[in-house]
Short mmCIF file of C-alpha atoms in Angstrom, two decimals:
data_model
loop_
_atom_site.label_atom_id
_atom_site.label_comp_id
_atom_site.label_asym_id
_atom_site.label_seq_id
_atom_site.Cartn_x
_atom_site.Cartn_y
_atom_site.Cartn_z
CA MET A 1 -8.88 9.27 -14.11
CA LYS A 2 -5.63 9.70 -12.23
CA LEU A 3 -5.23 11.94 -9.19
CA ALA A 4 -2.27 13.04 -7.10
CA SER A 5 -1.42 15.54 -4.37
CA LEU A 6 1.33 18.14 -4.57
CA ASN A 7 3.42 18.75 -1.49
CA THR A 8 2.55 22.34 -0.59
CA GLY A 9 3.36 22.21 3.11
CA HIS A 10 -0.31 21.71 3.94
CA PRO A 11 -0.97 18.36 5.69
CA ASP A 12 -3.35 17.28 2.91
CA GLY A 13 -1.39 18.66 -0.02
CA SER A 14 -3.06 20.17 -3.09
CA LEU A 15 -5.13 18.07 -5.49
CA ILE A 16 -3.99 17.72 -9.10
CA VAL A 17 -5.23 15.68 -12.06
CA VAL A 18 -2.55 13.66 -13.88
CA SER A 19 -2.61 12.54 -17.50
CA ARG A 20 -2.96 8.86 -18.38
CA ASP A 21 0.69 8.69 -19.51
CA LEU A 22 1.86 10.42 -16.28
CA LEU A 23 3.56 13.19 -18.25
CA ARG A 24 1.29 16.19 -17.63
CA ALA A 25 -0.82 17.51 -14.78
CA VAL A 26 -3.17 20.34 -13.92
CA ARG A 27 -4.29 21.80 -10.63
CA ALA A 28 -7.82 20.88 -9.54
CA SER A 29 -8.23 23.43 -6.74
CA ALA A 30 -11.22 25.04 -8.45
CA ILE A 31 -13.05 21.72 -8.05
CA ALA A 32 -11.65 20.55 -4.70
CA PRO A 33 -8.63 21.82 -2.77
CA THR A 34 -7.56 18.33 -1.63
CA LEU A 35 -8.31 14.71 -2.42
CA ARG A 36 -9.98 14.36 0.96
CA ALA A 37 -12.35 17.21 0.08
CA ALA A 38 -13.13 15.59 -3.28
CA LEU A 39 -13.94 12.26 -1.59
CA ASP A 40 -16.29 14.00 0.83
CA ASP A 41 -18.16 15.55 -2.12
CA TRP A 42 -17.62 12.85 -4.75
CA THR A 43 -21.00 13.08 -6.46
CA ARG A 44 -20.29 16.69 -7.42
CA ALA A 45 -16.52 16.55 -7.71
CA ALA A 46 -16.03 13.36 -9.75
CA PRO A 47 -17.72 14.53 -12.98
CA ALA A 48 -15.81 17.80 -12.91
CA LEU A 49 -12.52 16.01 -12.26
CA GLN A 50 -13.28 13.59 -15.10
CA ALA A 51 -13.93 16.48 -17.48
CA LEU A 52 -10.63 18.06 -16.47
CA TYR A 53 -8.88 14.70 -16.95
CA ASP A 54 -10.34 14.34 -20.43
CA ALA A 55 -9.25 17.86 -21.35
CA LEU A 56 -5.74 17.17 -20.04
CA ASN A 57 -5.41 13.97 -22.07
CA ASN A 58 -6.62 15.83 -25.17
CA GLY A 59 -4.07 18.62 -24.67
CA GLU A 60 -6.83 21.13 -23.93
CA ALA A 61 -6.34 21.84 -20.22
CA ALA A 62 -5.37 25.41 -19.50
CA GLN A 63 -2.30 25.92 -17.29
CA ALA A 64 -1.19 22.29 -17.55
CA PHE A 65 2.39 21.57 -16.50
CA ASP A 66 4.88 18.72 -16.58
CA PHE A 67 4.10 16.12 -13.93
CA ASP A 68 6.85 15.60 -11.34
CA ALA A 69 6.30 12.67 -9.00
CA HIS A 70 9.11 13.96 -6.76
CA ALA A 71 6.90 16.94 -5.91
CA CYS A 72 4.09 14.70 -4.68
CA THR A 73 3.02 13.43 -1.31
CA ALA A 74 0.99 10.27 -1.00
CA PRO A 75 -2.21 10.77 -3.05
CA LEU A 76 -4.15 10.83 0.22
CA PRO A 77 -1.51 12.10 2.67
CA ARG A 78 -3.59 11.23 5.75
CA THR A 79 -7.01 9.86 6.47
CA HIS A 80 -9.25 8.82 9.35
CA GLN A 81 -9.06 5.05 8.92
CA PHE A 82 -6.64 2.56 7.35
CA ILE A 83 -7.44 -1.14 7.62
CA ASP A 84 -4.95 -3.59 6.17
CA ALA A 85 -5.75 -7.17 5.24
CA SER A 86 -3.63 -10.26 4.87
CA ALA A 87 -5.71 -11.42 1.94
CA PHE A 88 -3.13 -13.59 0.17
CA LEU A 89 -3.47 -16.83 2.09
CA ASN A 90 -0.44 -18.25 0.30
CA HIS A 91 1.73 -15.77 2.23
CA GLY A 92 0.23 -16.96 5.51
CA ARG A 93 0.78 -20.61 4.57
CA ILE A 94 4.46 -20.02 3.83
CA MET A 95 5.01 -18.13 7.09
CA THR A 96 3.13 -20.78 9.10
CA GLN A 97 5.01 -23.68 7.54
CA ALA A 98 8.35 -22.03 8.24
CA TYR A 99 7.79 -20.81 11.78
CA HIS A 100 4.55 -22.10 13.32
CA PRO A 101 3.57 -25.45 11.73
CA GLU A 102 1.24 -26.19 14.65
CA LYS A 103 -0.80 -23.03 14.13
CA LYS A 104 -4.31 -23.40 12.72
CA SER A 105 -6.44 -20.67 11.18
CA ASP A 106 -9.84 -20.37 9.53
CA PRO A 107 -9.33 -19.73 5.79
CA SER A 108 -12.90 -18.48 5.46
CA ILE A 109 -12.32 -15.43 7.68
CA PRO A 110 -10.07 -12.59 6.45
CA VAL A 111 -7.28 -11.34 8.68
CA LEU A 112 -7.57 -7.56 9.16
CA ILE A 113 -5.91 -5.01 11.38
CA GLN A 114 -6.31 -1.31 12.15
CA ARG A 115 -3.31 0.71 11.03
CA GLN A 116 -1.72 4.14 11.34
CA ALA A 117 -3.39 6.62 9.00
CA ASP A 118 -2.21 10.06 10.09
CA ASP A 119 1.18 10.23 8.35
CA PHE A 120 1.67 8.58 4.97
CA ALA A 121 4.96 8.93 3.10
CA GLY A 122 5.35 10.10 -0.49
CA PRO A 123 6.77 8.08 -3.39
CA HIS A 124 10.29 9.50 -3.31
CA ASP A 125 10.64 10.52 0.33
CA ASP A 126 13.63 9.14 2.18
CA TYR A 127 12.27 6.60 4.65
CA ALA A 128 13.84 7.10 8.07
CA PHE A 129 13.91 4.39 10.70
CA PRO A 130 15.84 4.28 13.97
CA ASP A 131 17.85 1.08 14.07
CA GLU A 132 18.87 -1.69 11.66
CA ALA A 133 18.31 -4.11 14.56
CA ASP A 134 14.56 -3.47 14.15
CA ASN A 135 14.71 -5.81 11.11
CA CYS A 136 13.20 -3.44 8.56
CA ASP A 137 11.07 -5.11 5.90
CA PHE A 138 8.81 -4.06 3.03
CA GLU A 139 5.48 -5.33 1.72
CA GLY A 140 4.21 -4.53 -1.77
CA GLU A 141 0.44 -4.02 -1.72
CA VAL A 142 -2.47 -2.37 -3.45
CA GLY A 143 -5.29 -0.61 -1.67
CA VAL A 144 -8.68 0.90 -2.36
CA ILE A 145 -9.96 4.26 -1.16
CA LEU A 146 -13.67 4.13 -0.41
CA GLY A 147 -16.66 6.42 -0.50
CA ASP A 148 -19.36 6.09 2.15
CA VAL A 149 -20.29 2.43 2.67
CA PRO A 150 -23.53 1.76 4.57
CA MET A 151 -23.58 -0.86 7.30
CA GLY A 152 -24.72 -4.21 5.95
CA THR A 153 -23.47 -3.64 2.40
CA ARG A 154 -23.28 -6.97 0.58
CA ALA A 155 -20.26 -8.15 -1.35
CA ASP A 156 -22.24 -7.97 -4.61
CA ASP A 157 -22.72 -4.23 -4.08
CA ALA A 158 -19.46 -3.33 -2.39
CA LEU A 159 -17.29 -2.46 -5.39
CA ALA A 160 -19.64 0.40 -6.30
CA HIS A 161 -18.19 2.18 -3.26
CA VAL A 162 -14.57 1.95 -4.44
CA ARG A 163 -13.51 5.40 -5.55
CA LEU A 164 -9.78 4.92 -6.19
CA VAL A 165 -7.08 2.26 -6.30
CA THR A 166 -3.54 2.89 -5.10
CA LEU A 167 -0.17 1.16 -4.68
CA PHE A 168 1.91 1.19 -1.51
CA ASN A 169 4.87 -0.17 0.42
CA ASP A 170 3.71 -1.32 3.84
CA VAL A 171 6.92 -1.02 5.84
CA SER A 172 7.30 -3.49 8.71
CA MET A 173 9.73 -3.78 11.61
CA ARG A 174 9.88 -7.52 12.15
CA LYS A 175 11.72 -7.41 15.48
CA HIS A 176 8.69 -5.74 17.04
CA LEU A 177 6.04 -7.54 14.98
CA PHE A 178 6.28 -10.97 16.58
CA ARG A 179 6.46 -9.49 20.09
CA GLU A 180 3.41 -7.31 19.50
CA LEU A 181 1.49 -10.19 17.93
CA GLY A 182 2.11 -12.19 21.08
CA MET A 183 0.73 -9.38 23.23
CA GLY A 184 -2.65 -9.86 21.56
CA PHE A 185 -3.83 -6.38 20.51
CA GLY A 186 -2.25 -4.84 17.45
CA PHE A 187 0.83 -3.36 15.83
CA ILE A 188 2.46 -0.13 16.98
CA LEU A 189 6.26 -0.20 16.65
CA ALA A 190 5.98 -3.03 14.12
CA LYS A 191 4.10 -0.93 11.59
CA PRO A 192 5.36 2.65 11.11
CA ALA A 193 4.36 4.94 8.23
CA THR A 194 3.28 3.51 4.87
CA ALA A 195 4.73 4.87 1.60
CA PHE A 196 2.56 5.38 -1.50
CA ALA A 197 2.98 5.64 -5.25
CA PRO A 198 2.33 9.19 -6.52
CA VAL A 199 -0.97 8.50 -8.29
CA ALA A 200 -4.31 6.97 -7.31
CA VAL A 201 -6.59 5.88 -10.15
CA THR A 202 -10.27 5.19 -10.65
CA PRO A 203 -10.92 1.47 -11.24
CA ASP A 204 -11.75 1.97 -14.93
CA GLU A 205 -8.10 2.93 -15.54
CA LEU A 206 -7.18 -0.70 -14.81
CA GLY A 207 -9.37 -2.05 -17.62
CA GLU A 208 -9.71 -5.84 -17.65
CA ALA A 209 -7.11 -6.11 -14.87
CA TRP A 210 -9.79 -4.96 -12.39
CA ARG A 211 -11.72 -8.23 -12.06
CA ASP A 212 -13.40 -10.02 -9.16
CA GLY A 213 -12.40 -7.24 -6.76
CA ARG A 214 -8.72 -7.84 -7.51
CA VAL A 215 -5.95 -5.96 -9.31
CA GLN A 216 -4.77 -8.75 -11.60
CA LEU A 217 -1.38 -7.35 -12.55
CA ASP A 218 2.22 -8.02 -11.58
CA LEU A 219 3.63 -5.92 -8.76
CA GLU A 220 7.25 -5.36 -9.69
CA VAL A 221 9.63 -5.03 -6.74
CA ALA A 222 13.33 -4.18 -7.00
CA ARG A 223 15.93 -3.95 -4.23
CA ASN A 224 18.95 -1.78 -5.03
CA GLY A 225 18.12 -2.02 -8.73
CA VAL A 226 17.89 -5.83 -8.73
CA ARG A 227 14.59 -7.62 -9.34
CA PHE A 228 13.21 -9.06 -6.11
CA GLY A 229 9.83 -10.31 -7.31
CA ALA A 230 6.75 -9.66 -9.42
CA PRO A 231 3.81 -11.56 -7.91
CA ASN A 232 0.38 -11.06 -9.49
CA GLY A 233 -2.74 -9.84 -7.69
CA ARG A 234 -5.00 -12.48 -9.21
CA GLU A 235 -4.23 -14.88 -6.34
CA MET A 236 -5.70 -12.60 -3.68
CA SER A 237 -7.80 -15.05 -1.64
CA PHE A 238 -10.45 -12.49 -0.68
CA GLY A 239 -11.50 -9.85 -3.21
CA PHE A 240 -11.92 -6.26 -2.05
CA HIS A 241 -15.69 -6.66 -2.32
CA GLU A 242 -15.56 -9.49 0.20
CA LEU A 243 -13.30 -7.55 2.56
CA ILE A 244 -15.54 -4.48 2.40
CA ALA A 245 -18.66 -6.54 3.11
CA TYR A 246 -16.95 -8.23 6.07
CA ILE A 247 -15.88 -4.93 7.65
CA ALA A 248 -19.25 -3.25 7.00
CA TYR A 249 -21.19 -6.07 8.67
CA ASN A 250 -21.86 -3.99 11.78
CA ARG A 251 -20.62 -0.48 10.98
CA ASN A 252 -20.76 2.35 8.45
CA LEU A 253 -17.54 3.11 6.60
CA ARG A 254 -16.91 6.73 5.75
CA ALA A 255 -15.48 8.34 2.63
CA GLY A 256 -11.70 8.35 2.62
CA MET A 257 -11.20 5.00 4.33
CA LEU A 258 -8.20 3.08 2.95
CA LEU A 259 -8.30 -0.73 2.72
CA GLY A 260 -5.12 -2.67 1.88
CA SER A 261 -4.73 -6.05 0.25
CA GLY A 262 -1.80 -7.39 2.23
CA THR A 263 1.50 -8.32 0.66
CA PHE A 264 1.24 -9.90 -2.79
CA SER A 265 2.09 -13.60 -2.78
CA ASN A 266 1.81 -16.34 -5.41
CA VAL A 267 1.83 -20.12 -5.17
CA ASP A 268 4.49 -20.28 -7.89
CA TYR A 269 6.85 -18.17 -5.82
CA GLN A 270 9.94 -19.81 -7.28
CA ALA A 271 9.08 -18.11 -10.58
CA THR A 272 7.36 -14.92 -9.44
CA GLY A 273 9.45 -14.10 -6.39
CA SER A 274 8.00 -12.35 -3.37
CA ALA A 275 6.92 -8.85 -2.41
CA CYS A 276 8.39 -8.89 1.09
CA LEU A 277 11.57 -10.02 2.81
CA ALA A 278 9.82 -12.06 5.50
CA GLU A 279 8.29 -14.35 2.90
CA GLN A 280 11.60 -14.78 1.05
CA ARG A 281 13.36 -15.57 4.32
CA ALA A 282 10.64 -18.10 5.23
CA ILE A 283 11.05 -19.81 1.85
CA GLU A 284 14.79 -20.02 2.46
CA THR A 285 14.16 -21.53 5.88
CA LEU A 286 11.93 -24.19 4.33
CA ASP A 287 14.41 -24.91 1.51
CA HIS A 288 17.73 -24.63 3.34
CA GLY A 289 16.97 -24.72 7.06
CA GLU A 290 17.96 -21.09 7.51
CA SER A 291 17.21 -17.66 6.07
CA ARG A 292 19.88 -16.04 3.92
CA THR A 293 18.37 -12.76 2.72
CA PRO A 294 19.24 -9.84 5.04
CA TRP A 295 16.80 -7.27 6.36
CA LEU A 296 17.02 -3.73 5.00
CA ARG A 297 20.01 -1.62 5.93
CA PHE A 298 20.54 2.13 5.85
CA GLY A 299 21.25 3.41 2.36
CA GLU A 300 19.29 0.72 0.51
CA ARG A 301 16.77 1.66 -2.18
CA LEU A 302 13.46 0.01 -3.07
CA ARG A 303 11.27 0.41 -6.14
CA PHE A 304 7.65 -0.71 -6.56
CA GLU A 305 5.72 -0.35 -9.80
CA MET A 306 2.73 -1.85 -11.59
CA LYS A 307 2.34 -1.70 -15.37
CA GLY A 308 -0.59 -2.36 -17.67
CA PRO A 309 -0.57 -4.64 -20.72
CA ASP A 310 0.92 -1.74 -22.72
CA GLN A 311 3.82 -1.56 -20.22
CA GLN A 312 2.69 1.91 -19.19
CA SER A 313 3.12 2.60 -15.49
CA ILE A 314 -0.31 2.89 -13.89
CA PHE A 315 0.38 4.51 -10.51
CA GLY A 316 3.90 5.77 -11.10
CA ALA A 317 6.67 4.26 -9.02
CA ILE A 318 7.57 4.24 -5.38
CA ASP A 319 11.33 4.70 -5.45
CA HIS A 320 12.74 5.51 -2.06
CA ARG A 321 15.86 5.23 0.03
CA PHE A 322 16.02 3.99 3.61
CA VAL A 323 18.02 6.17 5.98
CA GLN A 324 18.78 6.46 9.66
CA ALA A 325 16.37 8.61 11.64
CA THR A 326 17.67 11.65 13.50
CA TYR A 327 16.10 13.17 16.60
CA VAL A 328 15.98 16.50 18.33
CA ASN A 329 16.71 14.98 21.72
CA GLN A 330 19.75 12.89 22.57
CA GLN A 331 17.99 9.70 23.61
CA THR A 332 17.78 7.25 20.68
CA SER A 333 14.50 5.81 19.53
CA ALA A 334 15.76 2.33 20.39
CA GLU A 335 16.33 3.46 23.99
CA GLN A 336 12.87 5.00 24.08
CA ALA A 337 11.30 1.82 22.74
CA GLY A 338 13.23 -0.30 25.20
CA SER A 339 12.16 1.83 28.15
CA LYS A 340 8.52 1.30 27.18
CA ALA A 341 8.76 -2.43 26.47
#
């Protein structure tokens, strides 16, 4: 089934069920007011949501309406925990070769980081950031939204706890990223809000593309209407089942946790392209001795979409414009950041 959240002014939105073709929708408030509430009561809510989804697809849902992705927030507008991985080791290899050839890492251990989870952006929201000098970047990723995962869950059992799959743009500010990496803790200014496609789907909606804990489909990325890349998720070095088992080694994971894949990256990047600017710039540095692709500027537009074998959009598209942030006070965000550095 496919689920989304209408922007009602409430921080968690209002849960709706969306048809498979993304054309129709119906409110699900009689089952659960929000997606977060449904996740907390999944055993009861899921069968009822599935029945409503079936009725909607059969044209039998009362009070159905035309689906408008512009009216949606992120499917899960906020949650208690977001952990992002860097699970495509090819991306790490390219970045290391370009900038830190002396760096060594253990390819058997996934790279994971705690992220901001209290303010996700919707699929068509303007994305405001303070300063072009922050070197604004994007990262095309997929993520899974989990149910309760007991401590010690094994990889073989982990995928049973995946409730939904989603698509997102993990915005990065590269100027701050390298500085914060060097400080040794985690990202703050380097990783502002993440933007999501309008719809989250249960794994069965992916069909054969959901294999080995991976979404084995192309992630199509366009910058200002021009194709930037379409890497495939099959080359994810750690499947979601392996990432879940690693995180749950010594802790319980609670319903609603979001786990990201990291930016899509393929070995045959000359053919597939990339899903982030940093990787493209690193490739240019390796090939030409310097990067040529500019960071994002105000007014630019990005689009992210993933389609099934029938060319039907699975999650709907993220299609958003990047704009300059405005503030109530007179001090700019760049001045604030500098005063704290």
